[in-house]
Amino acid sequence: MDLLSLVGMATKRRSDYFSQAQTLAKKYKSQPRLEERMKAESLGLVKGLRDKLMKWDEYQRTILDKTLVSALAACILGIKDDKTDRKLEKCWPIIVGDMLPPLVKFLAETKEYIDSGVLRLGDQTVDFADYNLLGAVPGAIDLGVDEIEGINPEEEGVVEASQGRAQGKTWPSLADRLSRYLATPTFSFYNLGQYMVAQDQGFKEMRRVVTGDKKMCIDCKNYGEQGWVPIGEMPMPGKGCRCHDRCRCFIEYR
Ligand SMILES: [Zn+2]
Ligand SMILES: [Zn+2]
């Protein structure tokens, strides 16, 4: 599916997504719980595809829906007040712009792996339970974000490719990769929701507070050192840093 038709489908279903997101936010109540839930769903979807419980078209459509609904739900959790709708309207184009272009690429790659037999439908040779999902592939080096600090994204890609991980060339690594659309971005979108509130309340400055642990990447460290900047002049956690969706910096306003 190309980007235009994906955006077209998403736009048509927007009000559905908004009400589904409200339900999801009400049910899971906090971003970490929402993220856990979406990780479980990523695994369930990939298993469903592998075990032929789900056809490709349904898989693809479900992922589109869940990517958008979980991002919206995360924004709702960040907004936390009664003027949700107006702020959510402002989040929507950002969600679509951030998520759909890489999603199109990701789905095309997955389809290619299936068509070329890299991923075999019905392949039961690997038990998902053997994997520390959604962690590393057994036997591979457990490469944490802290360990890839300082190397550029191309080198990082090569390392991940050699492990067959990030590329989604095994069913478990595909589940891991899918969670990076459905689950981990909820943190950034939760922050986006909070940003909409801060902007509304007239805060003038923002700063990115780094976690300070060894998982912090060099970009986040630099943002942390910049201190207070005018509101809107610093990217949300997960944007503009090489830890991407795994970034767990938070933003303060004043
Ligand atoms: Zn970072
Ligand atoms: Zn960070």
mmCIF file of C-alpha atoms and ligand atoms in Angstrom:
data_model
loop_
_atom_site.group_PDB
_atom_site.id
_atom_site.type_symbol
_atom_site.label_atom_id
_atom_site.label_comp_id
_atom_site.label_asym_id
_atom_site.label_seq_id
_atom_site.Cartn_x
_atom_site.Cartn_y
_atom_site.Cartn_z
ATOM 1 C CA MET A 1 0.000 0.000 0.000
ATOM 2 C CA ASP A 2 1.389 3.433 -0.865
ATOM 3 C CA LEU A 3 1.533 6.420 1.443
ATOM 4 C CA LEU A 4 -1.300 8.304 -0.236
ATOM 5 C CA SER A 5 -3.803 5.486 0.071
ATOM 6 C CA LEU A 6 -2.753 4.881 3.659
ATOM 7 C CA VAL A 7 -3.249 8.549 4.523
ATOM 8 C CA GLY A 8 -6.563 8.462 2.651
ATOM 9 C CA MET A 9 -7.758 5.472 4.671
ATOM 10 C CA ALA A 10 -6.616 7.073 7.911
ATOM 11 C CA THR A 11 -8.356 10.365 7.141
ATOM 12 C CA LYS A 12 -11.621 8.645 6.344
ATOM 13 C CA ARG A 13 -11.589 6.793 9.646
ATOM 14 C CA ARG A 14 -10.396 9.657 11.791
ATOM 15 C CA SER A 15 -13.463 10.077 13.995
ATOM 16 C CA ASP A 16 -13.537 6.311 14.615
ATOM 17 C CA TYR A 17 -9.943 6.494 15.707
ATOM 18 C CA PHE A 18 -10.645 9.368 18.049
ATOM 19 C CA SER A 19 -13.412 7.502 19.868
ATOM 20 C CA GLN A 20 -11.442 4.235 19.978
ATOM 21 C CA ALA A 21 -8.519 6.156 21.459
ATOM 22 C CA GLN A 22 -10.747 7.609 24.179
ATOM 23 C CA THR A 23 -11.830 4.100 25.122
ATOM 24 C CA LEU A 24 -8.258 2.814 25.124
ATOM 25 C CA ALA A 25 -7.004 5.705 27.253
ATOM 26 C CA LYS A 26 -9.831 5.186 29.733
ATOM 27 C CA LYS A 27 -9.043 1.501 29.956
ATOM 28 C CA TYR A 28 -5.278 1.652 30.448
ATOM 29 C CA LYS A 29 -5.104 4.989 32.316
ATOM 30 C CA SER A 30 -1.327 5.460 32.126
ATOM 31 C CA GLN A 31 1.260 5.562 29.369
ATOM 32 C CA PRO A 32 3.372 2.664 30.739
ATOM 33 C CA ARG A 33 0.308 0.422 30.918
ATOM 34 C CA LEU A 34 -0.751 1.434 27.431
ATOM 35 C CA GLU A 35 2.748 0.657 26.180
ATOM 36 C CA GLU A 36 2.705 -2.796 27.804
ATOM 37 C CA ARG A 37 -0.655 -3.529 26.271
ATOM 38 C CA MET A 38 0.521 -2.504 22.797
ATOM 39 C CA LYS A 39 3.655 -4.648 23.118
ATOM 40 C CA ALA A 40 1.454 -7.634 23.807
ATOM 41 C CA GLU A 41 -0.704 -6.734 20.812
ATOM 42 C CA SER A 42 2.359 -6.485 18.555
ATOM 43 C CA LEU A 43 3.303 -10.014 19.471
ATOM 44 C CA GLY A 44 -0.253 -11.237 19.013
ATOM 45 C CA LEU A 45 -0.518 -9.692 15.548
ATOM 46 C CA VAL A 46 2.756 -11.158 14.313
ATOM 47 C CA LYS A 47 1.829 -14.581 15.682
ATOM 48 C CA GLY A 48 -1.564 -14.284 14.029
ATOM 49 C CA LEU A 49 0.034 -13.531 10.682
ATOM 50 C CA ARG A 50 2.602 -16.302 10.980
ATOM 51 C CA ASP A 51 0.035 -18.866 12.056
ATOM 52 C CA LYS A 52 -2.270 -17.832 9.183
ATOM 53 C CA LEU A 53 -5.046 -16.726 11.509
ATOM 54 C CA MET A 54 -4.912 -13.418 9.749
ATOM 55 C CA LYS A 55 -4.516 -12.552 6.085
ATOM 56 C CA TRP A 56 -2.020 -9.971 4.937
ATOM 57 C CA ASP A 57 -4.630 -7.291 4.156
ATOM 58 C CA GLU A 58 -6.208 -7.635 7.561
ATOM 59 C CA TYR A 59 -2.789 -7.570 9.247
ATOM 60 C CA GLN A 60 -1.881 -4.407 7.390
ATOM 61 C CA ARG A 61 -5.156 -2.644 8.128
ATOM 62 C CA THR A 62 -5.052 -3.636 11.784
ATOM 63 C CA ILE A 63 -1.554 -2.246 12.147
ATOM 64 C CA LEU A 64 -2.567 1.025 10.539
ATOM 65 C CA ASP A 65 -5.518 1.295 12.929
ATOM 66 C CA LYS A 66 -3.584 0.337 16.042
ATOM 67 C CA THR A 67 -0.633 2.595 15.287
ATOM 68 C CA LEU A 68 -2.912 5.606 15.045
ATOM 69 C CA VAL A 69 -5.251 4.692 17.888
ATOM 70 C CA SER A 70 -2.440 3.986 20.353
ATOM 71 C CA ALA A 71 -0.686 7.254 19.429
ATOM 72 C CA LEU A 72 -3.935 9.177 19.928
ATOM 73 C CA ALA A 73 -4.611 7.397 23.217
ATOM 74 C CA ALA A 74 -1.131 8.357 24.409
ATOM 75 C CA CYS A 75 -1.827 12.010 23.517
ATOM 76 C CA ILE A 76 -5.118 11.838 25.436
ATOM 77 C CA LEU A 77 -3.279 10.517 28.489
ATOM 78 C CA GLY A 78 -0.821 13.403 28.206
ATOM 79 C CA ILE A 79 -3.590 15.995 27.779
ATOM 80 C CA LYS A 80 -5.557 14.828 30.835
ATOM 81 C CA ASP A 81 -8.137 17.621 30.802
ATOM 82 C CA ASP A 82 -11.575 18.359 29.455
ATOM 83 C CA LYS A 83 -10.552 20.284 26.356
ATOM 84 C CA THR A 84 -9.169 17.104 24.861
ATOM 85 C CA ASP A 85 -10.809 17.291 21.440
ATOM 86 C CA ARG A 86 -9.318 20.577 20.344
ATOM 87 C CA LYS A 87 -5.834 19.583 21.462
ATOM 88 C CA LEU A 88 -6.177 16.159 19.921
ATOM 89 C CA GLU A 89 -6.989 17.821 16.600
ATOM 90 C CA LYS A 90 -3.596 19.502 16.793
ATOM 91 C CA CYS A 91 -1.870 16.202 17.574
ATOM 92 C CA TRP A 92 -3.461 14.336 14.666
ATOM 93 C CA PRO A 93 -1.421 15.773 11.740
ATOM 94 C CA ILE A 94 1.758 15.278 13.775
ATOM 95 C CA ILE A 95 0.901 11.631 14.419
ATOM 96 C CA VAL A 96 0.064 11.025 10.760
ATOM 97 C CA GLY A 97 3.228 12.784 9.570
ATOM 98 C CA ASP A 98 5.473 10.967 12.029
ATOM 99 C CA MET A 99 4.077 7.481 11.807
ATOM 100 C CA LEU A 100 2.685 6.790 8.353
ATOM 101 C CA PRO A 101 5.755 7.302 6.128
ATOM 102 C CA PRO A 102 7.942 4.830 8.079
ATOM 103 C CA LEU A 103 4.960 2.499 8.489
ATOM 104 C CA VAL A 104 4.503 2.243 4.713
ATOM 105 C CA LYS A 105 8.149 1.298 4.346
ATOM 106 C CA PHE A 106 8.007 -1.180 7.201
ATOM 107 C CA LEU A 107 4.932 -2.934 5.801
ATOM 108 C CA ALA A 108 6.444 -3.086 2.313
ATOM 109 C CA GLU A 109 9.584 -4.688 3.722
ATOM 110 C CA THR A 110 7.605 -7.231 5.697
ATOM 111 C CA LYS A 111 5.613 -8.136 2.578
ATOM 112 C CA GLU A 112 8.822 -8.537 0.635
ATOM 113 C CA TYR A 113 10.253 -10.883 3.285
ATOM 114 C CA ILE A 114 7.094 -12.975 3.107
ATOM 115 C CA ASP A 115 6.991 -13.052 -0.690
ATOM 116 C CA SER A 116 10.645 -13.999 -0.944
ATOM 117 C CA GLY A 117 10.423 -16.654 1.762
ATOM 118 C CA VAL A 118 12.669 -14.967 4.316
ATOM 119 C CA LEU A 119 9.643 -15.076 6.615
ATOM 120 C CA ARG A 120 7.666 -18.257 6.078
ATOM 121 C CA LEU A 121 3.949 -18.259 6.858
ATOM 122 C CA GLY A 122 3.037 -21.214 9.029
ATOM 123 C CA ASP A 123 6.652 -21.615 10.131
ATOM 124 C CA GLN A 124 6.454 -23.157 13.589
ATOM 125 C CA THR A 125 10.170 -23.846 13.950
ATOM 126 C CA VAL A 126 10.610 -20.916 16.277
ATOM 127 C CA ASP A 127 8.671 -20.710 19.487
ATOM 128 C CA PHE A 128 7.995 -17.135 20.518
ATOM 129 C CA ALA A 129 8.146 -18.281 24.133
ATOM 130 C CA ASP A 130 11.864 -19.023 23.682
ATOM 131 C CA TYR A 131 12.473 -15.371 23.123
ATOM 132 C CA ASN A 132 12.762 -12.805 25.765
ATOM 133 C CA LEU A 133 10.229 -10.682 23.985
ATOM 134 C CA LEU A 134 10.478 -8.029 23.212
ATOM 135 C CA GLY A 135 14.167 -8.205 23.878
ATOM 136 C CA ALA A 136 17.041 -9.686 22.010
ATOM 137 C CA VAL A 137 17.248 -12.827 19.952
ATOM 138 C CA PRO A 138 18.806 -15.636 22.017
ATOM 139 C CA GLY A 139 22.441 -16.117 21.240
ATOM 140 C CA ALA A 140 22.776 -12.627 19.838
ATOM 141 C CA ILE A 141 24.595 -9.913 21.719
ATOM 142 C CA ASP A 142 22.158 -7.980 23.839
ATOM 143 C CA LEU A 143 22.798 -4.591 22.372
ATOM 144 C CA GLY A 144 21.418 -1.904 24.635
ATOM 145 C CA VAL A 145 20.977 1.694 23.604
ATOM 146 C CA ASP A 146 23.891 2.655 25.840
ATOM 147 C CA GLU A 147 26.190 0.431 23.838
ATOM 148 C CA ILE A 148 25.304 1.961 20.514
ATOM 149 C CA GLU A 149 25.954 5.442 21.830
ATOM 150 C CA GLY A 150 28.418 7.293 19.680
ATOM 151 C CA ILE A 151 28.063 5.207 16.552
ATOM 152 C CA ASN A 152 26.176 6.671 13.653
ATOM 153 C CA PRO A 153 22.811 5.348 12.461
ATOM 154 C CA GLU A 154 24.349 3.600 9.452
ATOM 155 C CA GLU A 155 26.744 1.629 11.627
ATOM 156 C CA GLU A 156 23.923 0.882 13.995
ATOM 157 C CA GLY A 157 21.887 -0.446 11.069
ATOM 158 C CA VAL A 158 24.719 -2.741 10.016
ATOM 159 C CA VAL A 159 25.034 -4.147 13.534
ATOM 160 C CA GLU A 160 21.322 -4.724 13.809
ATOM 161 C CA ALA A 161 21.180 -6.281 10.359
ATOM 162 C CA SER A 162 23.953 -8.719 11.258
ATOM 163 C CA GLN A 163 21.807 -9.842 14.154
ATOM 164 C CA GLY A 164 18.740 -10.124 11.933
ATOM 165 C CA ARG A 165 16.916 -8.049 14.505
ATOM 166 C CA ALA A 166 15.795 -4.621 13.580
ATOM 167 C CA GLN A 167 15.221 -5.700 10.018
ATOM 168 C CA GLY A 168 12.392 -7.987 11.053
ATOM 169 C CA LYS A 169 13.798 -10.994 9.224
ATOM 170 C CA THR A 170 12.674 -13.456 11.873
ATOM 171 C CA TRP A 171 9.188 -13.663 13.314
ATOM 172 C CA PRO A 172 10.238 -12.666 16.834
ATOM 173 C CA SER A 173 12.295 -9.742 15.573
ATOM 174 C CA LEU A 174 9.329 -8.694 13.457
ATOM 175 C CA ALA A 175 7.235 -8.554 16.643
ATOM 176 C CA ASP A 176 9.945 -6.467 18.256
ATOM 177 C CA ARG A 177 10.000 -4.121 15.318
ATOM 178 C CA LEU A 178 6.222 -3.839 15.194
ATOM 179 C CA SER A 179 6.201 -2.774 18.834
ATOM 180 C CA ARG A 180 8.262 0.219 17.746
ATOM 181 C CA TYR A 181 5.176 1.436 15.885
ATOM 182 C CA LEU A 182 2.452 0.325 18.250
ATOM 183 C CA ALA A 183 4.040 0.532 21.683
ATOM 184 C CA THR A 184 7.232 2.520 22.266
ATOM 185 C CA PRO A 185 6.113 5.719 20.399
ATOM 186 C CA THR A 186 3.357 6.145 23.005
ATOM 187 C CA PHE A 187 5.946 7.796 25.243
ATOM 188 C CA SER A 188 6.663 10.542 22.729
ATOM 189 C CA PHE A 189 2.968 11.084 22.018
ATOM 190 C CA TYR A 190 2.195 11.230 25.714
ATOM 191 C CA ASN A 191 4.719 14.072 25.855
ATOM 192 C CA LEU A 192 3.109 15.690 22.840
ATOM 193 C CA GLY A 193 -0.206 15.744 24.703
ATOM 194 C CA GLN A 194 1.465 17.386 27.678
ATOM 195 C CA TYR A 195 3.067 19.907 25.347
ATOM 196 C CA MET A 196 -0.342 20.938 23.990
ATOM 197 C CA VAL A 197 -1.471 21.609 27.560
ATOM 198 C CA ALA A 198 1.667 23.572 28.474
ATOM 199 C CA GLN A 199 1.269 25.708 25.365
ATOM 200 C CA ASP A 200 -2.359 26.381 26.248
ATOM 201 C CA GLN A 201 -1.473 27.333 29.794
ATOM 202 C CA GLY A 202 0.946 29.951 28.530
ATOM 203 C CA PHE A 203 4.244 28.414 29.585
ATOM 204 C CA LYS A 204 7.119 30.165 27.862
ATOM 205 C CA GLU A 205 10.043 27.791 28.224
ATOM 206 C CA MET A 206 10.786 24.108 28.105
ATOM 207 C CA ARG A 207 13.686 21.840 28.895
ATOM 208 C CA ARG A 208 14.441 18.239 28.265
ATOM 209 C CA VAL A 209 15.306 16.321 31.397
ATOM 210 C CA VAL A 210 17.458 13.332 30.603
ATOM 211 C CA THR A 211 17.126 10.139 32.563
ATOM 212 C CA GLY A 212 20.826 10.288 33.370
ATOM 213 C CA ASP A 213 21.239 6.545 33.311
ATOM 214 C CA LYS A 214 23.583 4.694 30.996
ATOM 215 C CA LYS A 215 20.864 4.324 28.371
ATOM 216 C CA MET A 216 20.937 8.044 27.635
ATOM 217 C CA CYS A 217 22.279 8.774 24.149
ATOM 218 C CA ILE A 218 24.660 11.570 23.225
ATOM 219 C CA ASP A 219 21.917 13.673 21.577
ATOM 220 C CA CYS A 220 19.739 13.531 24.678
ATOM 221 C CA LYS A 221 22.734 14.423 26.811
ATOM 222 C CA ASN A 222 23.253 17.509 24.633
ATOM 223 C CA TYR A 223 19.592 18.522 24.884
ATOM 224 C CA GLY A 224 19.814 18.159 28.643
ATOM 225 C CA GLU A 225 22.827 20.441 28.737
ATOM 226 C CA GLN A 226 21.060 23.154 26.720
ATOM 227 C CA GLY A 227 18.755 23.798 29.669
ATOM 228 C CA TRP A 228 15.730 26.084 29.257
ATOM 229 C CA VAL A 229 14.801 27.141 25.728
ATOM 230 C CA PRO A 230 11.695 28.938 24.355
ATOM 231 C CA ILE A 231 8.706 26.607 24.168
ATOM 232 C CA GLY A 232 8.487 24.764 20.869
ATOM 233 C CA GLU A 233 12.199 25.007 20.163
ATOM 234 C CA MET A 234 13.154 21.603 21.416
ATOM 235 C CA PRO A 235 11.993 18.337 19.883
ATOM 236 C CA MET A 236 9.802 15.958 21.851
ATOM 237 C CA PRO A 237 11.510 12.935 23.422
ATOM 238 C CA GLY A 238 12.181 10.400 20.712
ATOM 239 C CA LYS A 239 12.551 13.088 18.047
ATOM 240 C CA GLY A 240 15.944 14.377 17.029
ATOM 241 C CA CYS A 241 17.810 11.820 19.117
ATOM 242 C CA ARG A 242 19.363 8.558 18.094
ATOM 243 C CA CYS A 243 17.562 6.573 20.754
ATOM 244 C CA HIS A 244 14.357 7.412 18.809
ATOM 245 C CA ASP A 245 11.240 5.782 20.199
ATOM 246 C CA ARG A 246 13.253 4.273 23.028
ATOM 247 C CA CYS A 247 14.079 7.714 24.419
ATOM 248 C CA ARG A 248 12.699 8.256 27.899
ATOM 249 C CA CYS A 249 13.660 11.881 28.501
ATOM 250 C CA PHE A 250 10.861 14.008 29.863
ATOM 251 C CA ILE A 251 9.994 17.627 29.309
ATOM 252 C CA GLU A 252 9.514 20.318 31.941
ATOM 253 C CA TYR A 253 7.837 23.664 31.341
ATOM 254 C CA ARG A 254 7.881 27.006 33.117
HETATM 255 ZN ZN ZN B 1 18.532 9.815 23.130
HETATM 256 ZN ZN ZN B 2 16.187 10.847 25.439
#
